[in-house]
Tab-separated table of C-alpha atoms and ligand atoms in Angstrom:
chain	number	residue	atom	x	y	z
A	118	MET	CA	-29.456	-10.371	-29.331
A	119	THR	CA	-26.632	-11.600	-31.759
A	120	GLU	CA	-26.897	-8.136	-33.757
A	121	GLN	CA	-25.809	-5.978	-30.781
A	122	ARG	CA	-22.433	-8.153	-30.227
A	123	THR	CA	-19.528	-6.293	-31.904
A	124	TRP	CA	-18.290	-9.669	-33.107
A	125	GLY	CA	-21.852	-11.424	-34.133
A	126	GLY	CA	-21.007	-11.622	-38.050
A	127	ARG	CA	-19.970	-15.254	-37.840
A	128	PHE	CA	-22.149	-16.233	-35.044
A	129	GLU	CA	-25.325	-17.767	-35.957
A	130	GLY	CA	-26.569	-18.967	-32.454
A	131	ASP	CA	-26.943	-16.388	-29.583
A	132	MET	CA	-24.397	-17.183	-26.549
A	133	ASP	CA	-25.636	-19.095	-23.936
A	134	ALA	CA	-27.019	-17.309	-20.458
A	135	LEU	CA	-24.653	-19.856	-18.816
A	136	THR	CA	-21.796	-18.361	-21.078
A	137	ARG	CA	-22.557	-14.635	-20.933
A	138	ASP	CA	-22.611	-14.801	-16.943
A	139	TYR	CA	-19.439	-16.977	-16.542
A	140	THR	CA	-17.578	-14.586	-19.022
A	141	ALA	CA	-18.488	-11.269	-17.324
A	142	GLY	CA	-15.990	-8.815	-16.176
A	143	MET	CA	-15.949	-6.537	-13.729
A	144	ASP	CA	-15.137	-3.005	-15.586
A	145	GLN	CA	-18.620	-1.638	-15.232
A	146	SER	CA	-17.200	1.177	-13.487
A	147	LEU	CA	-14.347	1.872	-15.463
A	148	TYR	CA	-16.023	4.170	-18.021
A	149	GLU	CA	-14.341	7.139	-17.732
A	150	ASP	CA	-10.730	6.045	-18.459
A	151	ASP	CA	-11.817	3.655	-21.035
A	152	ILE	CA	-14.349	6.271	-22.742
A	153	ALA	CA	-11.281	8.856	-22.518
A	154	GLY	CA	-9.043	6.159	-24.083
A	155	SER	CA	-11.861	5.990	-27.096
A	156	ILE	CA	-11.821	9.902	-27.345
A	157	ALA	CA	-7.820	9.885	-27.516
A	158	HIS	CA	-8.073	7.462	-30.163
A	159	ALA	CA	-10.522	8.675	-32.334
A	160	ARG	CA	-8.857	12.101	-32.275
A	161	MET	CA	-5.649	10.764	-33.678
A	162	LEU	CA	-7.862	8.537	-36.326
A	163	GLY	CA	-9.247	11.977	-37.745
A	164	LYS	CA	-6.144	13.600	-37.994
A	165	GLN	CA	-4.252	11.082	-39.311
A	166	GLN	CA	-7.037	10.869	-41.909
A	167	ILE	CA	-7.371	7.246	-41.052
A	168	ILE	CA	-11.314	8.035	-40.750
A	169	PRO	CA	-13.070	11.139	-42.050
A	170	PRO	CA	-12.354	13.931	-40.156
A	171	GLU	CA	-15.929	14.920	-39.727
A	172	ASP	CA	-16.699	11.086	-38.402
A	173	ALA	CA	-14.031	11.596	-35.528
A	174	ASP	CA	-15.575	14.767	-34.504
A	175	ALA	CA	-19.136	13.020	-34.416
A	176	ILE	CA	-18.062	10.047	-32.501
A	177	ILE	CA	-15.650	12.444	-30.167
A	178	ALA	CA	-18.806	14.400	-29.408
A	179	GLY	CA	-20.768	11.119	-29.025
A	180	LEU	CA	-18.515	9.505	-26.369
A	181	GLY	CA	-18.807	13.073	-24.374
A	182	ALA	CA	-22.779	12.636	-24.433
A	183	VAL	CA	-22.522	8.548	-23.129
A	184	LEU	CA	-19.826	9.659	-20.646
A	185	GLU	CA	-22.346	12.399	-19.100
A	186	ASP	CA	-25.168	9.698	-19.387
A	187	PHE	CA	-22.568	7.045	-17.474
A	188	ARG	CA	-22.189	9.817	-14.766
A	189	ALA	CA	-25.754	10.825	-14.820
A	190	ARG	CA	-26.401	7.111	-14.089
A	191	ARG	CA	-28.555	6.735	-16.825
A	192	VAL	CA	-27.049	3.710	-18.164
A	193	VAL	CA	-28.513	0.362	-17.894
A	194	TRP	CA	-26.044	-1.962	-17.850
A	195	ARG	CA	-26.840	-5.285	-20.363
A	196	PRO	CA	-25.138	-8.066	-19.507
A	197	GLU	CA	-25.446	-9.369	-22.927
A	198	LEU	CA	-23.021	-6.479	-24.192
A	199	GLU	CA	-19.848	-8.518	-22.204
A	200	ASP	CA	-17.865	-5.698	-21.258
A	201	ILE	CA	-17.494	-1.733	-20.866
A	202	HIS	CA	-15.803	-1.544	-24.367
A	203	THR	CA	-18.765	-3.011	-26.111
A	204	HIS	CA	-21.192	-0.975	-24.147
A	205	VAL	CA	-19.316	2.277	-24.897
A	206	GLU	CA	-19.455	1.395	-28.628
A	207	VAL	CA	-23.197	0.262	-28.809
A	208	LEU	CA	-24.336	3.015	-26.930
A	209	LEU	CA	-22.103	5.559	-29.196
A	210	ARG	CA	-23.765	3.846	-32.127
A	211	GLU	CA	-27.483	4.588	-30.543
A	212	LYS	CA	-26.296	8.422	-30.328
A	213	ILE	CA	-24.610	8.966	-33.554
A	214	GLY	CA	-25.376	6.124	-35.834
A	215	GLU	CA	-23.100	4.547	-38.283
A	216	ALA	CA	-20.055	6.643	-37.806
A	217	ALA	CA	-19.648	4.838	-34.442
A	218	GLY	CA	-18.420	1.824	-36.491
A	219	ARG	CA	-15.516	3.458	-37.313
A	220	LEU	CA	-13.960	4.253	-33.511
A	221	HIS	CA	-12.843	0.475	-33.588
A	222	THR	CA	-10.456	1.071	-36.581
A	223	ALA	CA	-6.802	-0.107	-35.710
A	224	ARG	CA	-7.768	-1.285	-32.326
A	225	SER	CA	-8.971	-4.251	-30.842
A	226	ARG	CA	-10.199	-5.052	-27.239
A	227	ASN	CA	-7.109	-6.434	-26.502
A	228	ASP	CA	-5.011	-3.330	-27.107
A	229	GLN	CA	-7.921	-1.303	-25.606
A	230	VAL	CA	-8.237	-3.086	-22.446
A	231	ALA	CA	-4.166	-3.188	-22.024
A	232	LEU	CA	-5.050	0.713	-22.243
A	233	LEU	CA	-7.589	0.714	-19.819
A	234	ASN	CA	-5.789	-1.611	-17.408
A	235	ARG	CA	-2.943	0.668	-17.256
A	236	MET	CA	-5.143	3.808	-16.682
A	237	VAL	CA	-6.656	2.264	-13.497
A	238	VAL	CA	-3.692	0.736	-12.045
A	239	ARG	CA	-1.903	4.327	-13.027
A	240	ARG	CA	-4.996	5.930	-10.808
A	241	ALA	CA	-4.946	3.339	-8.248
A	242	ILE	CA	-1.255	4.257	-7.859
A	243	ASP	CA	-1.533	7.729	-7.446
A	244	ASP	CA	-4.295	7.192	-4.500
A	245	CYS	CA	-1.941	4.868	-2.776
A	246	MET	CA	0.691	7.214	-2.767
A	247	ASP	CA	-1.276	10.333	-1.608
A	248	ALA	CA	-2.638	8.032	1.588
A	249	ALA	CA	0.739	6.706	2.151
A	250	GLY	CA	2.050	9.936	1.763
A	251	ALA	CA	-0.643	11.602	4.218
A	252	LEU	CA	-0.047	8.890	6.729
A	253	ILE	CA	3.778	9.695	6.797
A	254	GLU	CA	2.637	12.851	7.424
A	255	THR	CA	0.553	12.213	10.497
A	256	ILE	CA	3.548	9.802	11.541
A	257	CYS	CA	5.893	12.695	11.294
A	258	THR	CA	4.223	14.823	13.384
A	259	LEU	CA	3.221	12.511	16.208
A	260	ALA	CA	6.835	11.731	16.146
A	261	GLU	CA	8.224	15.011	16.689
A	262	ARG	CA	5.302	14.973	19.791
A	263	TYR	CA	6.564	11.992	21.173
A	264	ALA	CA	10.213	12.292	20.406
A	265	ALA	CA	11.445	12.150	24.247
A	266	ASP	CA	8.638	10.019	25.487
A	267	ALA	CA	10.097	6.578	26.925
A	268	MET	CA	8.790	3.336	26.052
A	269	PRO	CA	10.333	-0.013	26.408
A	270	GLY	CA	12.083	-1.320	22.913
A	271	TYR	CA	11.838	-5.002	22.144
A	272	THR	CA	13.377	-7.975	20.165
A	273	HIS	CA	11.336	-11.167	20.704
A	274	VAL	CA	8.763	-9.533	22.624
A	275	GLN	CA	11.159	-9.143	25.409
A	276	ARG	CA	11.985	-5.694	26.893
A	277	ALA	CA	15.074	-5.105	25.419
A	278	GLN	CA	16.065	-1.423	25.773
A	279	PRO	CA	14.591	2.328	26.125
A	280	ILE	CA	13.145	3.843	23.017
A	281	THR	CA	11.113	6.572	22.486
A	282	LEU	CA	7.641	6.502	21.166
A	283	GLY	CA	8.453	8.952	18.295
A	284	HIS	CA	11.579	6.660	17.480
A	285	HIS	CA	9.027	3.647	16.939
A	286	LEU	CA	6.634	5.302	15.165
A	287	LEU	CA	9.108	6.804	12.932
A	288	ALA	CA	10.409	3.331	12.182
A	289	TYR	CA	7.060	3.077	10.264
A	290	GLY	CA	7.363	6.444	8.847
A	291	GLU	CA	10.293	4.983	7.323
A	292	MET	CA	8.802	1.733	5.621
A	293	LEU	CA	5.860	3.575	4.437
A	294	LEU	CA	8.138	6.040	2.463
A	295	ARG	CA	9.756	3.028	0.775
A	296	ASP	CA	6.093	1.784	0.119
A	297	ARG	CA	5.382	4.806	-1.512
A	298	ASP	CA	8.958	4.875	-3.386
A	299	ARG	CA	7.711	1.370	-4.645
A	300	PHE	CA	4.754	2.609	-6.153
A	301	ARG	CA	6.468	5.447	-7.761
A	302	ASP	CA	8.986	3.421	-9.117
A	303	CYS	CA	6.179	1.001	-10.680
A	304	ARG	CA	4.627	3.772	-12.075
A	305	ARG	CA	6.968	4.459	-14.423
A	306	ARG	CA	6.614	0.974	-15.442
A	307	VAL	CA	2.265	1.334	-16.257
A	308	ASN	CA	2.620	4.452	-17.733
A	309	ILE	CA	3.274	2.899	-20.835
A	310	MET	CA	0.691	3.173	-23.691
A	311	PRO	CA	-0.443	0.484	-25.346
A	312	LEU	CA	-2.687	0.964	-28.107
A	313	GLY	CA	-1.533	0.789	-31.454
A	314	SER	CA	-0.846	-3.126	-30.649
A	315	GLY	CA	-3.753	-4.073	-32.208
A	316	ALA	CA	-5.129	-7.556	-31.306
A	317	LEU	CA	-1.682	-8.736	-31.211
A	318	ALA	CA	0.661	-8.015	-34.348
A	319	GLY	CA	0.167	-4.441	-34.510
A	320	ALA	CA	-2.127	-2.129	-36.572
A	321	PRO	CA	-1.997	-1.770	-40.706
A	322	TYR	CA	-2.640	1.986	-40.450
A	323	PRO	CA	-0.306	5.411	-40.267
A	324	LEU	CA	-1.119	5.540	-36.634
A	325	ASP	CA	0.320	8.414	-34.304
A	326	ARG	CA	0.704	6.510	-31.127
A	327	GLU	CA	2.703	9.248	-29.637
A	328	SER	CA	-0.008	11.834	-29.682
A	329	VAL	CA	-2.778	9.486	-28.246
A	330	ALA	CA	-0.046	8.679	-25.707
A	331	ALA	CA	0.778	12.619	-24.966
A	332	GLU	CA	-3.003	13.177	-24.905
A	333	LEU	CA	-3.714	10.570	-22.135
A	334	GLY	CA	-0.559	11.529	-20.046
A	335	PHE	CA	1.605	8.666	-21.069
A	336	GLU	CA	5.389	8.629	-20.730
A	337	ALA	CA	6.093	6.368	-23.716
A	338	VAL	CA	4.239	3.994	-26.151
A	339	SER	CA	4.928	0.169	-25.868
A	340	ARG	CA	7.938	-0.966	-28.537
A	341	ASN	CA	6.168	-5.135	-29.026
A	342	SER	CA	2.933	-5.394	-29.836
A	343	LEU	CA	2.546	-8.737	-28.461
A	344	ASP	CA	4.122	-7.922	-24.861
A	345	ALA	CA	1.969	-4.851	-24.649
A	346	THR	CA	-1.346	-7.021	-24.894
A	347	ALA	CA	-0.390	-9.891	-23.632
A	348	ASP	CA	1.584	-9.113	-19.773
A	349	ARG	CA	0.191	-7.775	-16.799
A	350	ASP	CA	3.474	-7.533	-15.043
A	351	PHE	CA	2.495	-4.028	-14.228
A	352	VAL	CA	-0.347	-5.640	-12.271
A	353	ALA	CA	1.598	-7.967	-10.155
A	354	GLU	CA	4.042	-5.231	-9.339
A	355	PHE	CA	1.464	-2.968	-8.069
A	356	LEU	CA	-0.351	-5.891	-6.122
A	357	ALA	CA	3.284	-6.551	-4.478
A	358	ALA	CA	3.772	-2.866	-3.441
A	359	CYS	CA	0.020	-2.994	-2.220
A	360	ALA	CA	0.718	-6.357	-0.258
A	361	ILE	CA	4.029	-4.839	0.854
A	362	THR	CA	2.429	-1.501	2.164
A	363	GLN	CA	-0.374	-3.449	3.538
A	364	MET	CA	2.197	-6.075	5.541
A	365	HIS	CA	3.631	-2.839	7.317
A	366	VAL	CA	0.582	-1.543	8.266
A	367	SER	CA	-0.667	-4.893	9.615
A	368	ARG	CA	2.610	-5.186	11.639
A	369	LEU	CA	1.603	-1.414	13.018
A	370	ALA	CA	-2.153	-2.975	13.515
A	371	GLU	CA	-0.698	-5.551	15.825
A	372	GLU	CA	1.026	-3.391	17.960
A	373	VAL	CA	-1.953	-1.302	18.566
A	374	VAL	CA	-3.648	-4.678	19.640
A	375	LEU	CA	-0.916	-5.376	21.924
A	376	TRP	CA	-0.789	-1.821	23.677
A	377	ALA	CA	-4.500	-1.748	23.842
A	378	SER	CA	-4.325	-4.746	25.900
A	379	ALA	CA	-4.349	-4.784	29.811
A	380	GLU	CA	-0.892	-6.788	29.755
A	381	PHE	CA	0.232	-4.043	28.147
A	382	GLY	CA	-1.687	-1.074	29.118
A	383	PHE	CA	0.035	1.438	26.563
A	384	VAL	CA	-2.824	2.873	25.095
A	385	LYS	CA	-6.515	3.813	25.303
A	386	LEU	CA	-8.322	3.777	22.360
A	387	PRO	CA	-10.430	6.639	21.285
A	388	ASP	CA	-14.057	5.655	21.038
A	389	GLY	CA	-14.247	6.656	17.321
A	390	PHE	CA	-12.127	3.896	16.355
A	391	ALA	CA	-13.182	1.236	18.807
A	392	THR	CA	-15.873	-1.221	19.197
A	393	GLY	CA	-17.846	-2.872	21.945
A	394	SER	CA	-18.829	-6.373	23.053
A	395	SER	CA	-22.429	-7.471	22.686
A	396	ILE	CA	-22.092	-9.849	26.021
A	397	MET	CA	-19.247	-7.965	27.891
A	398	PRO	CA	-19.880	-4.547	28.814
A	399	GLN	CA	-16.227	-4.047	29.671
A	400	LYS	CA	-14.619	-4.388	26.590
A	401	LYS	CA	-13.301	-1.929	24.194
A	402	ASN	CA	-11.531	-3.835	21.140
A	403	ALA	CA	-9.253	-2.505	18.507
A	404	ASP	CA	-11.365	-3.984	15.231
A	405	VAL	CA	-9.845	-1.529	13.287
A	406	ALA	CA	-6.560	-2.744	13.920
A	407	GLU	CA	-7.655	-6.283	13.561
A	408	LEU	CA	-9.482	-5.835	10.563
A	409	ALA	CA	-6.552	-4.331	8.646
A	410	ARG	CA	-4.459	-7.265	9.935
A	411	GLY	CA	-6.871	-9.842	9.077
A	412	ARG	CA	-7.545	-7.857	5.438
A	413	THR	CA	-3.504	-8.114	4.675
A	414	GLY	CA	-4.419	-11.683	3.529
A	415	ARG	CA	-6.626	-10.840	0.629
A	416	VAL	CA	-4.053	-8.513	-0.693
A	417	TYR	CA	-1.329	-11.139	-0.489
A	418	GLY	CA	-4.004	-13.348	-2.227
A	419	GLU	CA	-4.550	-11.151	-5.047
A	420	LEU	CA	-0.904	-11.080	-5.597
A	421	MET	CA	-0.854	-14.761	-5.949
A	422	ASN	CA	-3.645	-14.610	-8.077
A	423	ILE	CA	-2.434	-12.384	-10.562
A	424	LEU	CA	1.090	-14.265	-10.277
A	425	VAL	CA	-0.562	-17.796	-10.854
A	426	THR	CA	-2.952	-16.387	-13.667
A	427	LEU	CA	0.053	-15.021	-15.936
A	428	LYS	CA	2.524	-18.349	-15.186
A	429	GLY	CA	1.092	-20.676	-18.059
A	430	LEU	CA	-0.122	-18.312	-20.311
A	431	PRO	CA	1.567	-18.285	-24.104
A	432	MET	CA	1.646	-15.410	-26.270
A	433	ALA	CA	-0.492	-13.118	-26.599
A	434	TYR	CA	-3.698	-12.136	-25.322
A	435	ASN	CA	-6.231	-14.972	-23.363
A	436	ARG	CA	-9.076	-14.501	-21.646
A	437	ASP	CA	-7.546	-15.088	-18.300
A	438	LEU	CA	-6.075	-11.520	-18.500
A	439	GLN	CA	-9.713	-10.458	-17.346
A	440	GLU	CA	-9.021	-11.465	-14.064
A	441	ASP	CA	-6.694	-8.847	-13.615
A	442	LYS	CA	-8.970	-6.030	-12.996
A	443	ALA	CA	-10.678	-8.352	-10.192
A	444	ALA	CA	-7.211	-8.090	-8.480
A	445	VAL	CA	-6.760	-4.762	-8.715
A	446	LEU	CA	-10.495	-3.707	-7.940
A	447	GLY	CA	-10.136	-5.996	-4.992
A	448	VAL	CA	-7.311	-4.616	-3.055
A	449	LEU	CA	-8.024	-0.857	-3.712
A	450	PRO	CA	-10.778	-1.072	-1.237
A	451	VAL	CA	-8.421	-2.402	1.514
A	452	VAL	CA	-5.244	-0.678	0.823
A	453	VAL	CA	-6.022	2.633	0.289
A	454	PRO	CA	-8.930	2.700	3.502
A	455	THR	CA	-6.513	1.228	5.676
A	456	LEU	CA	-3.706	3.985	4.893
A	457	ARG	CA	-6.358	6.567	5.500
A	458	ILE	CA	-8.262	5.104	9.096
A	459	PHE	CA	-4.672	4.728	10.467
A	460	ALA	CA	-3.683	8.419	9.395
A	461	ALA	CA	-6.869	9.524	11.295
A	462	MET	CA	-6.438	6.893	14.204
A	463	LEU	CA	-3.188	6.978	15.372
A	464	PRO	CA	-3.180	11.044	16.475
A	465	GLU	CA	-6.517	10.216	18.406
A	466	LEU	CA	-4.540	7.284	20.605
A	467	GLU	CA	-4.323	7.950	23.982
A	468	PHE	CA	-0.707	6.451	25.120
A	469	ASP	CA	-0.206	5.975	28.759
A	470	PHE	CA	3.060	7.792	29.146
A	471	GLY	CA	3.805	6.823	32.837
A	472	ARG	CA	3.002	3.499	32.358
A	473	MET	CA	5.426	3.294	29.460
A	474	ARG	CA	7.847	5.297	30.967
A	475	GLN	CA	7.910	2.693	33.791
A	476	ALA	CA	7.741	-0.106	31.575
A	477	SER	CA	11.042	1.276	29.839
A	478	GLY	CA	13.089	0.807	32.866
A	479	GLU	CA	12.364	-2.241	33.814
A	480	GLY	CA	13.526	-6.151	33.047
A	481	PHE	CA	16.815	-4.931	33.487
A	482	SER	CA	16.863	-2.951	29.896
A	483	LEU	CA	19.490	-0.615	31.103
A	484	ALA	CA	22.030	-3.907	31.089
A	485	THR	CA	23.554	-2.709	28.038
A	486	ASP	CA	24.092	0.849	29.047
A	487	VAL	CA	25.874	-1.056	32.343
A	488	ALA	CA	28.369	-2.911	30.051
A	489	ASP	CA	28.954	0.330	28.009
A	490	TYR	CA	29.931	2.166	31.162
A	491	LEU	CA	32.482	-0.820	31.645
A	492	VAL	CA	33.737	-0.400	28.179
A	493	LYS	CA	33.780	3.431	28.233
A	494	LYS	CA	36.364	2.856	31.420
A	495	GLY	CA	38.414	0.447	29.074
A	496	LEU	CA	37.163	-3.025	29.574
A	497	PRO	CA	36.693	-4.852	26.635
A	498	PHE	CA	33.061	-5.371	25.842
A	499	ARG	CA	32.665	-8.870	25.906
A	500	ASP	CA	34.110	-8.726	29.376
A	501	ALA	CA	31.728	-6.345	30.535
A	502	HIS	CA	29.211	-8.427	29.136
A	503	GLY	CA	29.752	-10.772	31.267
A	504	VAL	CA	30.118	-8.571	34.420
A	505	VAL	CA	26.677	-7.256	33.788
A	506	GLY	CA	25.074	-10.560	33.264
A	507	ARG	CA	26.526	-11.480	36.743
A	508	LEU	CA	24.962	-8.533	37.878
A	509	VAL	CA	21.982	-9.016	36.597
A	510	ARG	CA	21.736	-12.638	38.157
A	511	GLU	CA	22.243	-10.727	41.147
A	512	CYS	CA	19.292	-8.637	40.547
A	513	GLU	CA	17.074	-11.757	40.097
A	514	GLU	CA	17.819	-13.141	43.213
A	515	ARG	CA	17.335	-9.883	45.189
A	516	HIS	CA	14.048	-9.156	43.101
A	517	CYS	CA	15.422	-5.770	41.813
A	518	GLU	CA	16.715	-3.376	39.030
A	519	LEU	CA	20.090	-2.919	38.140
A	520	ASN	CA	19.817	0.399	39.649
A	521	GLN	CA	18.513	-0.544	42.849
A	522	LEU	CA	21.207	-2.760	43.641
A	523	PRO	CA	24.095	-1.186	46.634
A	524	PHE	CA	26.988	0.318	45.326
A	525	HIS	CA	29.308	-2.329	46.972
A	526	VAL	CA	28.026	-5.083	45.016
A	527	TYR	CA	29.123	-3.225	41.807
A	528	ARG	CA	32.502	-2.405	43.294
A	529	GLU	CA	32.735	-6.304	43.944
A	530	ALA	CA	31.780	-6.938	40.249
A	531	SER	CA	34.261	-4.549	38.686
A	532	PRO	CA	36.441	-2.207	40.269
A	533	LEU	CA	35.861	0.266	37.241
A	534	PHE	CA	32.442	1.117	38.825
A	535	GLU	CA	32.051	4.346	40.117
A	536	ARG	CA	29.004	5.899	41.999
A	537	ASP	CA	28.053	7.637	38.879
A	538	ILE	CA	26.880	3.974	37.640
A	539	LEU	CA	23.814	4.478	40.123
A	540	GLY	CA	22.962	7.522	37.454
A	541	ILE	CA	22.204	5.376	34.458
A	542	THR	CA	18.306	6.426	33.994
A	543	VAL	CA	16.525	5.852	31.414
A	544	GLU	CA	16.753	9.243	30.020
A	545	SER	CA	20.399	9.043	30.039
A	546	ALA	CA	20.194	5.432	28.092
A	547	LEU	CA	18.045	7.430	25.688
A	548	ALA	CA	20.075	10.322	25.028
A	549	ALA	CA	23.200	8.346	25.037
A	550	ARG	CA	21.872	7.235	21.291
A	551	ASP	CA	22.747	10.136	20.074
A	552	VAL	CA	23.876	8.508	16.691
A	553	VAL	CA	22.148	8.991	13.197
A	554	GLY	CA	19.220	6.688	12.875
A	555	GLY	CA	19.495	6.466	17.242
A	556	THR	CA	16.730	7.291	19.604
A	557	ALA	CA	18.298	10.033	21.586
A	558	PRO	CA	15.356	12.801	21.212
A	559	GLU	CA	17.314	15.194	19.495
A	560	ARG	CA	17.952	12.675	16.840
A	561	VAL	CA	14.398	11.362	16.429
A	562	ARG	CA	13.350	15.210	15.985
A	563	LYS	CA	15.829	15.469	13.442
A	564	ALA	CA	14.800	12.102	11.546
A	565	ALA	CA	10.922	13.275	11.369
A	566	ALA	CA	12.042	16.591	9.749
A	567	GLU	CA	14.144	14.632	7.744
A	568	LEU	CA	11.404	11.730	6.706
A	569	ARG	CA	8.888	14.682	6.178
A	570	ALA	CA	11.207	16.667	3.621
A	571	LEU	CA	10.672	13.420	1.789
A	572	VAL	CA	7.342	12.939	1.517
B	831	LIG	N1	-13.273	-8.087	-21.159
B	831	LIG	C1	-11.825	-8.561	-21.780
B	831	LIG	C2	-10.509	-8.167	-20.598
B	831	LIG	O1	-10.865	-7.350	-19.656
B	831	LIG	C3	-11.744	-7.651	-22.698
B	831	LIG	C4	-10.820	-8.554	-23.967
B	831	LIG	C5	-11.545	-9.189	-24.527
B	831	LIG	N2	-10.742	-9.588	-25.433
B	831	LIG	C6	-11.033	-10.640	-26.107
B	831	LIG	N3	-10.311	-10.877	-27.394
B	831	LIG	N4	-12.398	-11.417	-25.537
B	831	LIG	O2	-9.927	-8.463	-20.951
């Protein structure tokens, strides 16, 4: 098959089948972007009279026909043709003959693949941003709906202070907004056009790189041909943004798993998003959440993969760089579907508001509010903390909650207590946190509206 290779000239022997298979990449599905890049390149070559304009026209038309073949699944993949770039060129030659040989003028697969990968990552970023944006909007809707529904807030997985479910969900909305911003920021650096860098040193032709960039939607052209062909920091950045996003959803997933347990009993899983056990008929498992959590490791793994791949590479292109595509294509089926399924699942969760409200007032979760009561009467907070600590101990002995203590016990603890101390409730504790960023229901509603405006 030597004659089919694009680089067969200096080779006498055929490639060993083992080598062929070992060096194969993962780019079979990337024909849309690769062909779009080639069309832009051919158009520029023709306009600049680097190749005869009629050949450029034939190439552009032929590439359109090759694209149709790919879309209609008429292309049979030929492993001996190595990668998508070679496939497109050989298929083009089969369509238009000799003129196809001019397409690769002023281009190397090294700048071609850098272009392709930037286009792939750019599209992946857009998909991630869309999916994250949709999940944030869902969370805003739910936060408005649940703005006043109390639940225990935890630190150290110990009940700490009452919060509202809306407030809790909005925490994830904020995380995801930063995630989306990270993707957006990363996109600026991805969106640089590398074609014209050649194999590593640039190309000896009067290229119009800006026109190629404009046709393909790139912001600017790369300034250094070694950098443009040899670095993949944009892939590492993208994977880092993916890893952080997946980590955030994984934390929410962990909470869904906990909330759905009998021990918490905060949530009933909707049938559409739960699975059963093959042996225990009573079981309903949070498999969606568990797999979101479980697949997070794969995303982290691909980030580590690309960082390790890059760390020892001398300038410029090395074949190791081919591994970047496997990394990107490996995380996409995790991150985007995870974001999407959470946007579908969250509105279907059936919360047990009675149980959450009940739990939010237990475990002395109003202790801080009792201390704050004394502070408002003039006691330094540290002293108030001590007074309430003793009251909590008293409660433990009596097996009761703070608001079940008789008034005289309060009075003995501090003369500052008046009868209204017994009026401290979950609702008053929530309403009191009426500060920007606080859990007061009105603040939660405003925060949800503000977040929605940023999506
Ligand atoms: N399949 C290669 C990649 O993805 C394309 C570039 C190959 N260049 C080369 N000189 N072998 O990186």
